[in-house]
mmCIF file of C-alpha atoms and ligand atoms in Angstrom:
data_model
loop_
_atom_site.group_PDB
_atom_site.id
_atom_site.type_symbol
_atom_site.label_atom_id
_atom_site.label_comp_id
_atom_site.label_asym_id
_atom_site.label_seq_id
_atom_site.Cartn_x
_atom_site.Cartn_y
_atom_site.Cartn_z
ATOM 1 C CA MET A 339 5.917 5.955 34.899
ATOM 2 C CA THR A 340 6.457 7.140 31.344
ATOM 3 C CA GLU A 341 3.061 7.824 30.055
ATOM 4 C CA PRO A 342 2.225 5.298 26.681
ATOM 5 C CA LEU A 343 3.393 6.914 23.659
ATOM 6 C CA GLY A 344 -0.187 6.610 21.116
ATOM 7 C CA LEU A 345 0.960 4.625 17.858
ATOM 8 C CA LEU A 346 -1.420 5.141 15.050
ATOM 9 C CA VAL A 347 -1.198 1.921 12.273
ATOM 10 C CA MET A 348 -3.072 3.447 9.747
ATOM 11 C CA ALA A 349 -4.663 1.359 6.623
ATOM 12 C CA TYR A 350 -7.074 0.286 4.028
ATOM 13 C CA GLY A 351 -8.861 -2.791 5.787
ATOM 14 C CA THR A 352 -11.087 -5.372 3.906
ATOM 15 C CA PRO A 353 -14.156 -6.413 4.185
ATOM 16 C CA SER A 354 -14.512 -9.559 6.814
ATOM 17 C CA SER A 355 -16.453 -11.572 5.055
ATOM 18 C CA LEU A 356 -18.504 -11.243 1.390
ATOM 19 C CA GLU A 357 -21.286 -9.934 2.346
ATOM 20 C CA GLU A 358 -19.851 -6.684 3.827
ATOM 21 C CA VAL A 359 -18.871 -6.191 0.278
ATOM 22 C CA LEU A 360 -21.349 -3.643 0.565
ATOM 23 C CA PRO A 361 -21.089 -1.285 3.270
ATOM 24 C CA TYR A 362 -17.532 -1.364 2.310
ATOM 25 C CA TYR A 363 -17.767 -0.675 -1.336
ATOM 26 C CA THR A 364 -19.565 2.472 -1.058
ATOM 27 C CA ASP A 365 -17.386 3.137 1.967
ATOM 28 C CA ILE A 366 -14.668 4.043 -0.456
ATOM 29 C CA ARG A 367 -17.037 5.583 -2.983
ATOM 30 C CA ARG A 368 -17.098 8.112 -0.340
ATOM 31 C CA GLY A 369 -21.174 7.119 0.500
ATOM 32 C CA ARG A 370 -22.059 6.269 -3.202
ATOM 33 C CA ALA A 371 -23.671 2.444 -3.312
ATOM 34 C CA PRO A 372 -22.511 0.643 -6.402
ATOM 35 C CA SER A 373 -24.518 -0.682 -9.962
ATOM 36 C CA PRO A 374 -25.681 -3.951 -8.837
ATOM 37 C CA GLU A 375 -22.697 -4.737 -12.324
ATOM 38 C CA GLN A 376 -20.185 -2.579 -10.523
ATOM 39 C CA LEU A 377 -21.126 -5.081 -6.996
ATOM 40 C CA ALA A 378 -21.267 -8.709 -9.031
ATOM 41 C CA ASP A 379 -17.423 -8.115 -9.843
ATOM 42 C CA LEU A 380 -15.685 -6.663 -6.944
ATOM 43 C CA THR A 381 -17.563 -9.976 -5.554
ATOM 44 C CA GLY A 382 -16.353 -11.622 -7.952
ATOM 45 C CA ARG A 383 -13.325 -10.876 -7.454
ATOM 46 C CA TYR A 384 -12.916 -11.657 -3.898
ATOM 47 C CA GLN A 385 -14.499 -15.641 -4.454
ATOM 48 C CA ALA A 386 -11.343 -15.323 -7.032
ATOM 49 C CA ILE A 387 -8.743 -15.387 -4.532
ATOM 50 C CA GLY A 388 -11.120 -16.993 -2.060
ATOM 51 C CA GLY A 389 -13.023 -15.404 -0.764
ATOM 52 C CA VAL A 390 -11.548 -12.694 1.628
ATOM 53 C CA SER A 391 -8.441 -10.824 1.568
ATOM 54 C CA PRO A 392 -5.458 -11.504 4.166
ATOM 55 C CA LEU A 393 -5.604 -8.212 4.902
ATOM 56 C CA THR A 394 -7.316 -8.079 8.604
ATOM 57 C CA GLU A 395 -4.663 -10.491 9.558
ATOM 58 C CA ILE A 396 -1.242 -9.485 8.116
ATOM 59 C CA THR A 397 -1.820 -5.610 8.968
ATOM 60 C CA ARG A 398 -2.119 -6.949 12.896
ATOM 61 C CA ALA A 399 0.568 -8.674 12.314
ATOM 62 C CA GLN A 400 2.196 -5.616 10.712
ATOM 63 C CA ALA A 401 1.368 -3.720 13.757
ATOM 64 C CA GLU A 402 1.218 -6.036 16.174
ATOM 65 C CA GLY A 403 5.299 -6.322 15.049
ATOM 66 C CA ILE A 404 6.457 -2.963 14.501
ATOM 67 C CA ALA A 405 4.768 -2.195 18.484
ATOM 68 C CA LYS A 406 6.426 -5.515 20.071
ATOM 69 C CA ILE A 407 9.215 -3.283 17.950
ATOM 70 C CA LEU A 408 9.366 -0.232 19.921
ATOM 71 C CA ASN A 409 7.746 -1.976 22.956
ATOM 72 C CA GLN A 410 11.510 -3.344 23.642
ATOM 73 C CA ASP A 411 14.167 -0.465 21.617
ATOM 74 C CA GLY A 412 14.434 0.892 25.261
ATOM 75 C CA GLY A 413 12.653 4.359 24.205
ATOM 76 C CA ARG A 414 9.416 5.411 25.652
ATOM 77 C CA PRO A 415 6.344 2.690 26.002
ATOM 78 C CA VAL A 416 3.773 2.837 23.053
ATOM 79 C CA ARG A 417 0.290 1.519 22.929
ATOM 80 C CA LEU A 418 -0.686 0.432 19.585
ATOM 81 C CA TYR A 419 -3.842 1.440 17.944
ATOM 82 C CA GLN A 420 -4.914 0.447 14.252
ATOM 83 C CA GLY A 421 -7.205 2.145 12.034
ATOM 84 C CA MET A 422 -8.515 1.319 8.484
ATOM 85 C CA LYS A 423 -9.996 3.834 5.908
ATOM 86 C CA HIS A 424 -12.746 1.725 4.143
ATOM 87 C CA THR A 425 -13.329 -0.735 7.596
ATOM 88 C CA HIS A 426 -13.507 -1.210 11.413
ATOM 89 C CA PRO A 427 -11.863 -0.344 13.597
ATOM 90 C CA PHE A 428 -11.921 3.422 10.901
ATOM 91 C CA ILE A 429 -9.390 5.788 11.609
ATOM 92 C CA TYR A 430 -12.071 8.091 14.115
ATOM 93 C CA GLU A 431 -12.950 5.347 16.234
ATOM 94 C CA ALA A 432 -9.187 4.675 16.425
ATOM 95 C CA VAL A 433 -8.066 8.464 17.301
ATOM 96 C CA GLU A 434 -11.239 8.348 19.701
ATOM 97 C CA GLN A 435 -10.150 5.727 21.618
ATOM 98 C CA MET A 436 -7.481 7.389 21.981
ATOM 99 C CA TYR A 437 -8.559 10.187 23.457
ATOM 100 C CA GLN A 438 -10.691 8.079 26.307
ATOM 101 C CA ASP A 439 -7.087 6.868 26.838
ATOM 102 C CA GLY A 440 -5.629 9.249 28.015
ATOM 103 C CA ILE A 441 -3.705 9.217 25.813
ATOM 104 C CA GLN A 442 -1.192 12.337 25.589
ATOM 105 C CA ASP A 443 0.817 12.747 22.353
ATOM 106 C CA ALA A 444 1.032 9.692 18.910
ATOM 107 C CA VAL A 445 2.018 8.931 15.717
ATOM 108 C CA ALA A 446 0.333 7.956 12.917
ATOM 109 C CA ILE A 447 1.395 5.302 10.700
ATOM 110 C CA VAL A 448 -0.379 4.137 7.118
ATOM 111 C CA LEU A 449 1.218 0.914 5.717
ATOM 112 C CA ALA A 450 1.719 2.570 2.497
ATOM 113 C CA PRO A 451 4.828 3.720 1.650
ATOM 114 C CA HIS A 452 4.489 6.869 -1.156
ATOM 115 C CA PHE A 453 3.273 9.759 -0.304
ATOM 116 C CA SER A 454 -0.109 11.093 -2.309
ATOM 117 C CA HIS A 455 -2.734 13.834 -0.968
ATOM 118 C CA MET A 456 -5.782 11.417 -2.393
ATOM 119 C CA SER A 457 -4.427 8.177 -0.491
ATOM 120 C CA VAL A 458 -1.470 8.594 2.811
ATOM 121 C CA GLY A 459 -2.543 12.569 2.958
ATOM 122 C CA GLY A 460 -6.228 11.230 2.851
ATOM 123 C CA TYR A 461 -6.248 9.286 6.428
ATOM 124 C CA GLN A 462 -3.569 11.689 7.397
ATOM 125 C CA ARG A 463 -6.879 14.217 7.243
ATOM 126 C CA VAL A 464 -8.777 11.876 9.415
ATOM 127 C CA ALA A 465 -6.858 11.191 12.244
ATOM 128 C CA ARG A 466 -6.114 15.039 12.405
ATOM 129 C CA GLU A 467 -10.256 15.805 12.229
ATOM 130 C CA THR A 468 -10.684 13.220 14.753
ATOM 131 C CA ALA A 469 -7.485 14.552 17.571
ATOM 132 C CA ALA A 470 -8.683 19.044 16.742
ATOM 133 C CA LYS A 471 -12.641 18.296 16.955
ATOM 134 C CA LEU A 472 -11.521 16.523 20.282
ATOM 135 C CA GLY A 473 -9.128 18.299 21.163
ATOM 136 C CA GLY A 474 -6.249 15.998 21.113
ATOM 137 C CA PRO A 475 -3.761 14.214 21.274
ATOM 138 C CA ASN A 476 -1.027 15.887 20.028
ATOM 139 C CA ILE A 477 -0.267 14.104 17.002
ATOM 140 C CA ARG A 478 2.948 13.895 14.351
ATOM 141 C CA TYR A 479 2.656 11.498 11.342
ATOM 142 C CA VAL A 480 5.309 10.115 8.859
ATOM 143 C CA ASN A 481 3.869 10.966 5.542
ATOM 144 C CA GLU A 482 6.434 8.808 3.569
ATOM 145 C CA TRP A 483 8.655 5.696 3.810
ATOM 146 C CA HIS A 484 9.795 4.708 0.984
ATOM 147 C CA LEU A 485 13.342 5.546 1.349
ATOM 148 C CA GLU A 486 14.453 4.085 4.833
ATOM 149 C CA PRO A 487 17.109 1.903 3.967
ATOM 150 C CA ALA A 488 16.364 -1.462 5.603
ATOM 151 C CA PHE A 489 12.873 -1.362 3.278
ATOM 152 C CA LEU A 490 14.483 -1.159 0.333
ATOM 153 C CA ASP A 491 16.791 -3.480 1.779
ATOM 154 C CA ALA A 492 14.000 -6.088 1.462
ATOM 155 C CA LEU A 493 12.659 -4.433 -2.070
ATOM 156 C CA THR A 494 16.385 -5.089 -3.739
ATOM 157 C CA GLU A 495 16.147 -8.897 -2.293
ATOM 158 C CA ARG A 496 12.745 -9.199 -3.488
ATOM 159 C CA VAL A 497 12.986 -7.699 -7.032
ATOM 160 C CA GLN A 498 16.543 -10.081 -6.815
ATOM 161 C CA ALA A 499 15.062 -13.640 -5.510
ATOM 162 C CA ALA A 500 12.111 -13.443 -8.399
ATOM 163 C CA LEU A 501 14.958 -12.107 -11.097
ATOM 164 C CA ASP A 502 16.002 -15.767 -9.992
ATOM 165 C CA GLN A 503 13.418 -17.549 -10.334
ATOM 166 C CA CYS A 504 13.933 -15.813 -14.757
ATOM 167 C CA SER A 505 15.778 -18.069 -17.545
ATOM 168 C CA ASP A 506 17.263 -15.609 -18.077
ATOM 169 C CA PRO A 507 17.468 -12.359 -15.841
ATOM 170 C CA ALA A 508 19.332 -9.992 -17.702
ATOM 171 C CA GLY A 509 16.592 -10.225 -20.486
ATOM 172 C CA ALA A 510 13.872 -9.921 -18.440
ATOM 173 C CA MET A 511 11.755 -6.810 -17.860
ATOM 174 C CA VAL A 512 11.172 -5.555 -14.078
ATOM 175 C CA VAL A 513 8.187 -3.506 -14.640
ATOM 176 C CA PHE A 514 7.876 -1.440 -10.898
ATOM 177 C CA SER A 515 4.031 -0.341 -9.963
ATOM 178 C CA ALA A 516 1.959 1.527 -7.643
ATOM 179 C CA HIS A 517 -2.061 1.783 -7.235
ATOM 180 C CA SER A 518 -3.326 3.990 -9.718
ATOM 181 C CA LEU A 519 -4.614 7.260 -8.947
ATOM 182 C CA PRO A 520 -6.637 9.639 -11.056
ATOM 183 C CA GLU A 521 -4.203 12.255 -13.165
ATOM 184 C CA ARG A 522 -5.662 15.157 -12.563
ATOM 185 C CA ILE A 523 -3.002 14.866 -9.593
ATOM 186 C CA LEU A 524 -0.741 16.100 -12.494
ATOM 187 C CA GLU A 525 -2.258 19.596 -11.488
ATOM 188 C CA THR A 526 -1.143 19.115 -8.615
ATOM 189 C CA ASP A 527 2.858 19.089 -6.507
ATOM 190 C CA ASP A 528 1.918 15.818 -5.598
ATOM 191 C CA PRO A 529 5.258 13.930 -4.926
ATOM 192 C CA TYR A 530 3.298 10.347 -5.783
ATOM 193 C CA VAL A 531 4.600 9.242 -9.037
ATOM 194 C CA LYS A 532 8.132 11.104 -8.146
ATOM 195 C CA GLN A 533 8.350 9.565 -4.924
ATOM 196 C CA LEU A 534 7.800 5.943 -7.013
ATOM 197 C CA HIS A 535 10.462 6.658 -9.084
ATOM 198 C CA GLU A 536 12.774 7.188 -5.912
ATOM 199 C CA SER A 537 12.438 3.441 -4.862
ATOM 200 C CA GLY A 538 12.323 2.204 -8.128
ATOM 201 C CA GLU A 539 15.736 3.503 -8.940
ATOM 202 C CA ILE A 540 17.695 3.228 -5.988
ATOM 203 C CA VAL A 541 16.942 -0.503 -6.242
ATOM 204 C CA ALA A 542 17.280 -0.833 -10.298
ATOM 205 C CA GLU A 543 21.022 0.555 -9.004
ATOM 206 C CA ARG A 544 21.825 -1.847 -6.563
ATOM 207 C CA LEU A 545 20.954 -4.383 -8.956
ATOM 208 C CA HIS A 546 22.247 -2.526 -11.851
ATOM 209 C CA LEU A 547 19.147 -3.197 -14.348
ATOM 210 C CA THR A 548 19.434 -2.396 -17.441
ATOM 211 C CA ASN A 549 15.883 -2.777 -18.338
ATOM 212 C CA TYR A 550 13.266 -1.556 -16.018
ATOM 213 C CA MET A 551 10.097 0.928 -15.985
ATOM 214 C CA PHE A 552 7.595 1.878 -14.095
ATOM 215 C CA ALA A 553 3.677 1.837 -15.363
ATOM 216 C CA TRP A 554 0.536 1.580 -12.448
ATOM 217 C CA GLN A 555 -1.641 -1.526 -11.729
ATOM 218 C CA SER A 556 -5.280 -1.644 -10.433
ATOM 219 C CA ALA A 557 -7.128 1.765 -11.859
ATOM 220 C CA GLY A 558 -11.195 2.182 -10.619
ATOM 221 C CA ARG A 559 -13.863 2.062 -12.322
ATOM 222 C CA THR A 560 -14.003 5.554 -12.504
ATOM 223 C CA GLY A 561 -14.946 7.676 -16.157
ATOM 224 C CA GLU A 562 -11.938 10.236 -15.563
ATOM 225 C CA PRO A 563 -8.469 9.231 -16.865
ATOM 226 C CA TRP A 564 -5.555 7.511 -14.110
ATOM 227 C CA LEU A 565 -2.515 7.786 -13.961
ATOM 228 C CA GLY A 566 -1.271 4.751 -17.251
ATOM 229 C CA PRO A 567 -0.034 3.153 -18.731
ATOM 230 C CA ASP A 568 -1.377 -0.223 -16.947
ATOM 231 C CA ILE A 569 1.011 -2.714 -16.453
ATOM 232 C CA LEU A 570 -1.803 -4.538 -18.878
ATOM 233 C CA ASP A 571 -1.143 -2.636 -21.683
ATOM 234 C CA VAL A 572 2.369 -2.217 -20.816
ATOM 235 C CA LEU A 573 2.832 -6.511 -21.003
ATOM 236 C CA HIS A 574 1.346 -6.691 -24.772
ATOM 237 C CA ASP A 575 3.968 -4.254 -25.718
ATOM 238 C CA LEU A 576 6.282 -6.093 -23.570
ATOM 239 C CA LYS A 577 5.563 -9.020 -25.676
ATOM 240 C CA GLN A 578 5.202 -7.062 -28.811
ATOM 241 C CA ARG A 579 9.341 -5.218 -27.915
ATOM 242 C CA GLY A 580 10.775 -9.436 -27.751
ATOM 243 C CA PHE A 581 10.647 -9.459 -23.932
ATOM 244 C CA LYS A 582 10.282 -12.754 -22.851
ATOM 245 C CA GLU A 583 10.143 -12.497 -19.179
ATOM 246 C CA VAL A 584 8.617 -9.837 -16.773
ATOM 247 C CA VAL A 585 9.227 -9.044 -12.897
ATOM 248 C CA SER A 586 6.267 -7.245 -11.608
ATOM 249 C CA CYS A 587 7.254 -5.527 -8.445
ATOM 250 C CA SER A 588 3.845 -4.311 -6.680
ATOM 251 C CA GLN A 589 5.816 -1.747 -4.771
ATOM 252 C CA GLY A 590 3.290 0.615 -3.616
ATOM 253 C CA PHE A 591 1.745 -2.411 -1.833
ATOM 254 C CA VAL A 592 3.295 -4.264 1.412
ATOM 255 C CA ALA A 593 0.504 -6.885 1.691
ATOM 256 C CA ASP A 594 -1.234 -10.052 -0.509
ATOM 257 C CA HIS A 595 -4.279 -8.388 -0.908
ATOM 258 C CA LEU A 596 -6.841 -8.107 -3.694
ATOM 259 C CA GLU A 597 -5.110 -5.715 -6.405
ATOM 260 C CA VAL A 598 -1.853 -8.179 -5.628
ATOM 261 C CA LEU A 599 -3.117 -11.471 -5.119
ATOM 262 C CA TYR A 600 -6.129 -10.822 -8.032
ATOM 263 C CA ASP A 601 -4.740 -7.778 -10.059
ATOM 264 C CA ILE A 602 -1.106 -9.866 -10.621
ATOM 265 C CA ASP A 603 -1.295 -13.252 -9.776
ATOM 266 C CA ILE A 604 -5.128 -13.952 -11.793
ATOM 267 C CA GLU A 605 -5.289 -11.013 -13.928
ATOM 268 C CA ALA A 606 -1.821 -9.910 -15.436
ATOM 269 C CA GLN A 607 -0.989 -13.406 -15.052
ATOM 270 C CA GLN A 608 -3.951 -14.343 -16.736
ATOM 271 C CA VAL A 609 -2.043 -12.012 -19.854
ATOM 272 C CA ALA A 610 0.998 -13.086 -19.772
ATOM 273 C CA LYS A 611 0.115 -16.817 -20.215
ATOM 274 C CA THR A 612 -1.771 -15.346 -23.388
ATOM 275 C CA LEU A 613 1.151 -13.070 -24.377
ATOM 276 C CA ASN A 614 2.855 -16.674 -24.192
ATOM 277 C CA LEU A 615 5.205 -14.013 -21.015
ATOM 278 C CA HIS A 616 7.218 -15.740 -17.911
ATOM 279 C CA LEU A 617 5.656 -13.372 -15.607
ATOM 280 C CA VAL A 618 7.454 -13.785 -12.125
ATOM 281 C CA ARG A 619 5.451 -10.805 -8.950
ATOM 282 C CA THR A 620 7.853 -10.478 -6.221
ATOM 283 C CA LYS A 621 6.774 -10.959 -2.949
ATOM 284 C CA GLN A 622 5.629 -8.783 -0.115
ATOM 285 C CA MET A 623 6.526 -7.189 2.844
ATOM 286 C CA ASN A 624 3.782 -8.801 5.158
ATOM 287 C CA ASP A 625 5.294 -9.106 8.758
ATOM 288 C CA ASP A 626 9.033 -9.272 6.905
ATOM 289 C CA ALA A 627 11.224 -8.870 10.391
ATOM 290 C CA GLN A 628 13.547 -6.866 7.860
ATOM 291 C CA PHE A 629 10.669 -4.393 7.120
ATOM 292 C CA LEU A 630 9.085 -4.354 10.782
ATOM 293 C CA GLN A 631 11.665 -3.177 11.717
ATOM 294 C CA ALA A 632 11.889 -0.358 8.764
ATOM 295 C CA LEU A 633 8.394 0.699 9.459
ATOM 296 C CA ALA A 634 9.380 1.785 13.418
ATOM 297 C CA ASN A 635 13.004 3.173 12.817
ATOM 298 C CA THR A 636 10.606 5.879 10.925
ATOM 299 C CA VAL A 637 8.656 6.059 13.610
ATOM 300 C CA ARG A 638 10.919 6.132 16.115
ATOM 301 C CA THR A 639 12.341 9.100 14.497
ATOM 302 C CA CYS A 640 9.885 10.703 13.833
ATOM 303 C CA ALA A 641 8.750 10.866 17.800
ATOM 304 C CA GLN A 642 11.811 12.761 18.302
ATOM 305 C CA GLU A 643 11.457 15.140 15.749
ATOM 306 C CA ASP A 644 11.087 18.780 16.886
HETATM 307 O O1 FEC B 1197 -7.405 -6.668 0.226
HETATM 308 C C1 FEC B 1197 -8.181 -6.113 -0.323
HETATM 309 O O2 FEC B 1197 -10.226 -6.039 0.185
HETATM 310 C C2 FEC B 1197 -7.964 -4.539 -0.002
HETATM 311 C C3 FEC B 1197 -7.059 -4.547 -1.214
HETATM 312 C C4 FEC B 1197 -6.896 -2.582 -1.100
HETATM 313 C C5 FEC B 1197 -6.144 -2.416 -1.037
HETATM 314 C C6 FEC B 1197 -6.006 -0.550 -1.173
HETATM 315 C C7 FEC B 1197 -5.133 0.237 -1.569
HETATM 316 C C8 FEC B 1197 -5.036 1.235 -2.723
HETATM 317 N N1 FEC B 1197 -6.281 2.461 -3.337
HETATM 318 C C9 FEC B 1197 -5.576 3.564 -3.972
HETATM 319 C C10 FEC B 1197 -7.005 3.950 -4.332
HETATM 320 C C11 FEC B 1197 -8.229 4.021 -4.605
HETATM 321 C C12 FEC B 1197 -9.106 4.104 -5.529
HETATM 322 C C13 FEC B 1197 -9.532 4.060 -6.154
HETATM 323 C C14 FEC B 1197 -9.679 2.502 -4.963
HETATM 324 C C15 FEC B 1197 -10.600 1.453 -5.638
HETATM 325 C C16 FEC B 1197 -10.607 0.028 -4.741
HETATM 326 C C17 FEC B 1197 -11.912 -0.608 -4.910
HETATM 327 C C18 FEC B 1197 -10.951 -1.171 -4.092
HETATM 328 C C19 FEC B 1197 -9.691 -1.539 -3.216
HETATM 329 N N2 FEC B 1197 -9.404 -0.240 -4.170
HETATM 330 FE FE1 FEC B 1197 -8.060 1.207 -3.010
HETATM 331 N N3 FEC B 1197 -7.186 -0.679 -2.439
HETATM 332 C C20 FEC B 1197 -7.806 -1.512 -2.510
HETATM 333 C C21 FEC B 1197 -9.256 -1.925 -2.527
HETATM 334 N N4 FEC B 1197 -8.504 2.531 -4.123
HETATM 335 C C22 FEC B 1197 -12.049 -3.496 -3.644
HETATM 336 C C23 FEC B 1197 -12.859 -0.590 -5.705
HETATM 337 C C24 FEC B 1197 -13.062 -1.047 -6.195
HETATM 338 C C25 FEC B 1197 -12.305 -1.114 -7.347
HETATM 339 O O3 FEC B 1197 -11.955 0.077 -7.797
HETATM 340 O O4 FEC B 1197 -10.939 -1.689 -7.271
HETATM 341 C C26 FEC B 1197 -11.087 3.988 -6.293
HETATM 342 C C27 FEC B 1197 -12.208 5.206 -5.667
HETATM 343 C C28 FEC B 1197 -13.519 6.068 -6.055
HETATM 344 O O5 FEC B 1197 -14.078 4.888 -6.601
HETATM 345 O O6 FEC B 1197 -12.983 6.935 -6.475
HETATM 346 C C29 FEC B 1197 -8.596 6.406 -5.808
HETATM 347 C C30 FEC B 1197 -4.729 3.219 -3.305
HETATM 348 C C31 FEC B 1197 -4.216 2.762 -2.728
HETATM 349 C C32 FEC B 1197 -1.850 1.930 -2.105
HETATM 350 C C33 FEC B 1197 -2.670 3.281 -0.976
HETATM 351 C C34 FEC B 1197 -3.080 2.638 0.309
HETATM 352 O O7 FEC B 1197 -3.359 1.076 0.509
HETATM 353 O O8 FEC B 1197 -3.704 3.516 0.975
HETATM 354 C C35 FEC B 1197 -3.636 4.836 -4.022
HETATM 355 C C36 FEC B 1197 -4.512 -2.127 0.006
#
């Protein structure tokens, strides 16, 4: 019987209750506990979206969906492992489990389309270091998948669907956004900004958009400068330029979670309302079949590379 290929699906992770927000936030801050004010602020954002984020269920559905496609495509069967950046099961725990299960070869994919050494690279470093320490498994990494054709198809459909909700689609501004990162990534050859532009440009070209732009969202609450413009500032600017309708496409995220449900659906919508702007958000990928097929394709390709 063919030995299964390990499939390591990595994602951000979210606290499963409000009590878990403190250890989660501390982990995000690399072991430094947040101040009481910072903790209260984050807890308040989770409360505003209903207490917990749906990210865990969505990640599970995405991971199981990819594994199901791969186990039905006639190729080498896969055994699924999920590894989270900031919650259990952590990435190192997933790699340890693969090792204990005797998995020899694996492919790892992060549920984020664009590569930054600070984001996707961080997930990979943990997996790589754990496997090196244990002496296995041999893991191949999908680095980025923002140009995967079926992903771009799904993204294009979503932008079109959001434009269809505008009273004057041709006059609306489409804002492509991703999670901001500290500006210091610009001092290295980090591909993050370039990749965000690449996927957005393709969608814009396919839809013959004349009004589109790039922005950043969800910047961290730290002292250093983060990539801008921030989407909230962009809304003010668009209002001043005479725009009445805006489509927000958070193309750097693939699930309904805090950064979308709070940062766009609550915070950005409040700003838009004050400015009397009609703001429509594109639907997230979640467990969309076409999207999961795109990810399964990248995993198969990666597994077959020399
Ligand atoms: O629904 C949820 O509960 C989790 C939503 C969530 C996702 C996510 C994705 C990304 N992040 C990225 C970078 C950073 C950097 C910092 C940072 C901080 C936070 C905090 C929360 C949070 N992130 Fe996140 N991120 C999510 C949630 N993120 C909560 C802490 C409070 C706050 O700042 O709002 C700053 C760390 C520091 O303080 O040093 C940097 C990037 C992504 C997209 C790629 C990926 O999914 O990995 C990049 C989902």
